[in-house]
Amino acid sequence: MSHNQISGSGNWNVLDNGVENSIIQATGTRTSHDFYPSLPPLVILSDGTIAPIIVIALKPVYKMLKPTRGNTRNDGQPLIRLDIACVPNGLLLTQQPNYLAQYNGLLFPGKDDKSKNPRKLRARVSFEILTKIASWRVKSIDIPMS
């Protein structure tokens, strides 16, 4: 996920600077990198309501069909499932209950070129760990093949 899709700690130490997020670590089994979430954990709506940022990720999963042989056609890569995940808000990730400290690998390095601006590096979210946090955080919708 992009830094624009994850909320952070929401530090507001200096009134004129607005909300700033702490750098967090995307930690994998072999490597880690700094991750700069850019969404605030809370927003103030036009009516004054303070609302948490909720991030929902939708991941399409496709079936990999064997290559076409002879005169038969394989019809590409049909959609077989949609995975829906609710990523914890930045306050839950970094403050209380601090899921990043409790679940090593919840965010792990994504596939990015090492020459990319470090502030724009992506992190992957472990759906397996999200399920351990709460089973409702990841759900799948099977798509019947016709």
CSV table of C-alpha atoms in Angstrom, one decimal:
chain,number,residue,atom,x,y,z
A,1,MET,CA,0.0,0.0,0.0
A,2,SER,CA,1.1,3.5,-0.7
A,3,HIS,CA,2.0,6.0,2.0
A,4,ASN,CA,-1.2,7.8,0.9
A,5,GLN,CA,-3.3,4.9,2.0
A,6,ILE,CA,-2.2,4.4,5.6
A,7,SER,CA,-2.9,6.6,8.6
A,8,GLY,CA,-0.2,7.4,11.1
A,9,SER,CA,0.3,8.4,14.7
A,10,GLY,CA,-1.2,11.9,14.3
A,11,ASN,CA,1.2,13.9,16.5
A,12,TRP,CA,0.1,17.5,16.9
A,13,ASN,CA,3.0,19.0,18.9
A,14,VAL,CA,3.0,22.5,17.4
A,15,LEU,CA,-0.4,24.1,16.6
A,16,ASP,CA,0.9,25.9,13.5
A,17,ASN,CA,2.5,22.7,12.0
A,18,GLY,CA,-0.7,20.7,12.0
A,19,VAL,CA,-0.8,17.0,12.3
A,20,GLU,CA,2.4,15.0,11.6
A,21,ASN,CA,2.9,11.3,11.6
A,22,SER,CA,5.9,9.4,13.1
A,23,ILE,CA,7.9,7.2,10.8
A,24,ILE,CA,7.1,3.6,11.2
A,25,GLN,CA,9.0,0.4,10.3
A,26,ALA,CA,7.9,-2.0,7.6
A,27,THR,CA,9.6,-5.1,8.8
A,28,GLY,CA,10.0,-8.3,6.8
A,29,THR,CA,11.9,-11.5,7.4
A,30,ARG,CA,15.0,-10.4,5.5
A,31,THR,CA,14.7,-6.6,5.3
A,32,SER,CA,12.9,-3.5,6.7
A,33,HIS,CA,12.6,0.1,5.7
A,34,ASP,CA,11.2,3.3,7.0
A,35,PHE,CA,7.5,3.9,6.1
A,36,TYR,CA,6.0,7.4,6.1
A,37,PRO,CA,2.2,7.2,6.4
A,38,SER,CA,0.6,10.4,5.2
A,39,LEU,CA,-3.0,10.2,6.3
A,40,PRO,CA,-4.0,11.6,9.7
A,41,PRO,CA,-5.7,9.1,12.0
A,42,LEU,CA,-8.6,11.5,12.6
A,43,VAL,CA,-10.5,14.1,10.5
A,44,ILE,CA,-12.8,16.9,11.6
A,45,LEU,CA,-15.9,16.9,9.4
A,46,SER,CA,-17.7,20.1,8.4
A,47,ASP,CA,-20.2,19.8,11.2
A,48,GLY,CA,-17.4,19.5,13.8
A,49,THR,CA,-17.7,15.7,14.2
A,50,ILE,CA,-14.3,14.1,14.9
A,51,ALA,CA,-14.1,10.8,12.9
A,52,PRO,CA,-11.4,8.2,12.6
A,53,ILE,CA,-9.9,7.4,9.3
A,54,ILE,CA,-10.9,3.9,8.2
A,55,VAL,CA,-8.9,2.2,5.5
A,56,ILE,CA,-10.5,-0.7,3.5
A,57,ALA,CA,-8.3,-2.5,1.0
A,58,LEU,CA,-9.8,-4.6,-1.9
A,59,LYS,CA,-7.6,-7.2,-3.4
A,60,PRO,CA,-8.8,-9.0,-6.6
A,61,VAL,CA,-7.4,-12.6,-6.9
A,62,TYR,CA,-7.3,-14.2,-10.3
A,63,LYS,CA,-6.9,-17.8,-11.4
A,64,MET,CA,-3.9,-18.5,-13.5
A,65,LEU,CA,-5.0,-20.7,-16.4
A,66,LYS,CA,-2.7,-22.8,-18.4
A,67,PRO,CA,-1.5,-21.3,-21.7
A,68,THR,CA,-3.5,-21.8,-24.9
A,69,ARG,CA,-2.7,-25.0,-26.8
A,70,GLY,CA,-3.6,-25.7,-30.3
A,71,ASN,CA,-6.9,-24.1,-31.3
A,72,THR,CA,-8.4,-23.9,-27.8
A,73,ARG,CA,-8.6,-20.6,-25.9
A,74,ASN,CA,-7.9,-20.3,-22.1
A,75,ASP,CA,-10.0,-17.1,-21.6
A,76,GLY,CA,-7.4,-15.2,-19.8
A,77,GLN,CA,-7.2,-14.9,-16.0
A,78,PRO,CA,-10.7,-15.0,-14.5
A,79,LEU,CA,-11.5,-13.4,-11.2
A,80,ILE,CA,-12.0,-16.1,-8.6
A,81,ARG,CA,-12.1,-14.1,-5.3
A,82,LEU,CA,-12.2,-10.6,-3.8
A,83,ASP,CA,-10.3,-10.2,-0.5
A,84,ILE,CA,-11.5,-7.2,1.6
A,85,ALA,CA,-9.3,-6.0,4.5
A,86,CYS,CA,-9.7,-3.3,7.1
A,87,VAL,CA,-6.3,-1.9,8.0
A,88,PRO,CA,-6.1,-0.6,11.6
A,89,ASN,CA,-6.2,3.1,12.1
A,90,GLY,CA,-2.8,4.8,12.8
A,91,LEU,CA,-3.7,5.3,16.5
A,92,LEU,CA,-4.3,1.6,16.8
A,93,LEU,CA,-1.1,0.8,14.9
A,94,THR,CA,1.2,3.1,16.9
A,95,GLN,CA,-0.5,4.0,20.2
A,96,GLN,CA,-3.0,1.9,21.9
A,97,PRO,CA,-3.0,-1.1,21.5
A,98,ASN,CA,0.1,-0.6,19.3
A,99,TYR,CA,-0.4,-3.4,16.8
A,100,LEU,CA,2.9,-2.8,15.1
A,101,ALA,CA,4.8,-3.6,18.4
A,102,GLN,CA,2.6,-6.6,19.1
A,103,TYR,CA,2.6,-8.1,15.6
A,104,ASN,CA,6.0,-8.0,13.9
A,105,GLY,CA,5.5,-8.2,10.1
A,106,LEU,CA,2.0,-6.6,10.1
A,107,LEU,CA,3.5,-4.0,7.7
A,108,PHE,CA,6.4,-5.3,5.6
A,109,PRO,CA,8.5,-4.0,2.7
A,110,GLY,CA,6.8,-3.8,-0.7
A,111,LYS,CA,8.3,-4.1,-4.2
A,112,ASP,CA,9.9,-0.8,-4.7
A,113,ASP,CA,13.0,0.3,-6.6
A,114,LYS,CA,15.7,1.2,-4.1
A,115,SER,CA,16.3,4.5,-5.9
A,116,LYS,CA,12.8,5.6,-5.2
A,117,ASN,CA,12.2,8.6,-2.8
A,118,PRO,CA,12.2,7.0,0.7
A,119,ARG,CA,9.1,9.0,1.6
A,120,LYS,CA,7.2,7.2,-1.1
A,121,LEU,CA,8.1,3.6,-0.4
A,122,ARG,CA,5.2,1.3,-0.1
A,123,ALA,CA,4.5,-1.3,2.6
A,124,ARG,CA,2.6,-4.5,2.2
A,125,VAL,CA,-0.1,-5.5,4.8
A,126,SER,CA,-0.2,-9.0,6.1
A,127,PHE,CA,-3.7,-10.3,5.7
A,128,GLU,CA,-2.8,-13.3,7.8
A,129,ILE,CA,-1.7,-11.1,10.8
A,130,LEU,CA,-4.8,-8.9,10.3
A,131,THR,CA,-6.9,-12.1,10.8
A,132,LYS,CA,-5.1,-12.9,14.0
A,133,ILE,CA,-5.8,-9.4,15.3
A,134,ALA,CA,-9.5,-9.9,14.6
A,135,SER,CA,-11.2,-12.3,12.2
A,136,TRP,CA,-13.6,-9.7,10.8
A,137,ARG,CA,-10.6,-7.6,9.5
A,138,VAL,CA,-10.2,-9.8,6.4
A,139,LYS,CA,-13.1,-11.4,4.5
A,140,SER,CA,-13.2,-13.1,1.1
A,141,ILE,CA,-16.0,-13.2,-1.4
A,142,ASP,CA,-15.7,-16.1,-3.8
A,143,ILE,CA,-16.6,-15.4,-7.4
A,144,PRO,CA,-18.1,-18.5,-9.1
A,145,MET,CA,-16.6,-19.2,-12.5
A,146,SER,CA,-19.1,-19.7,-15.2
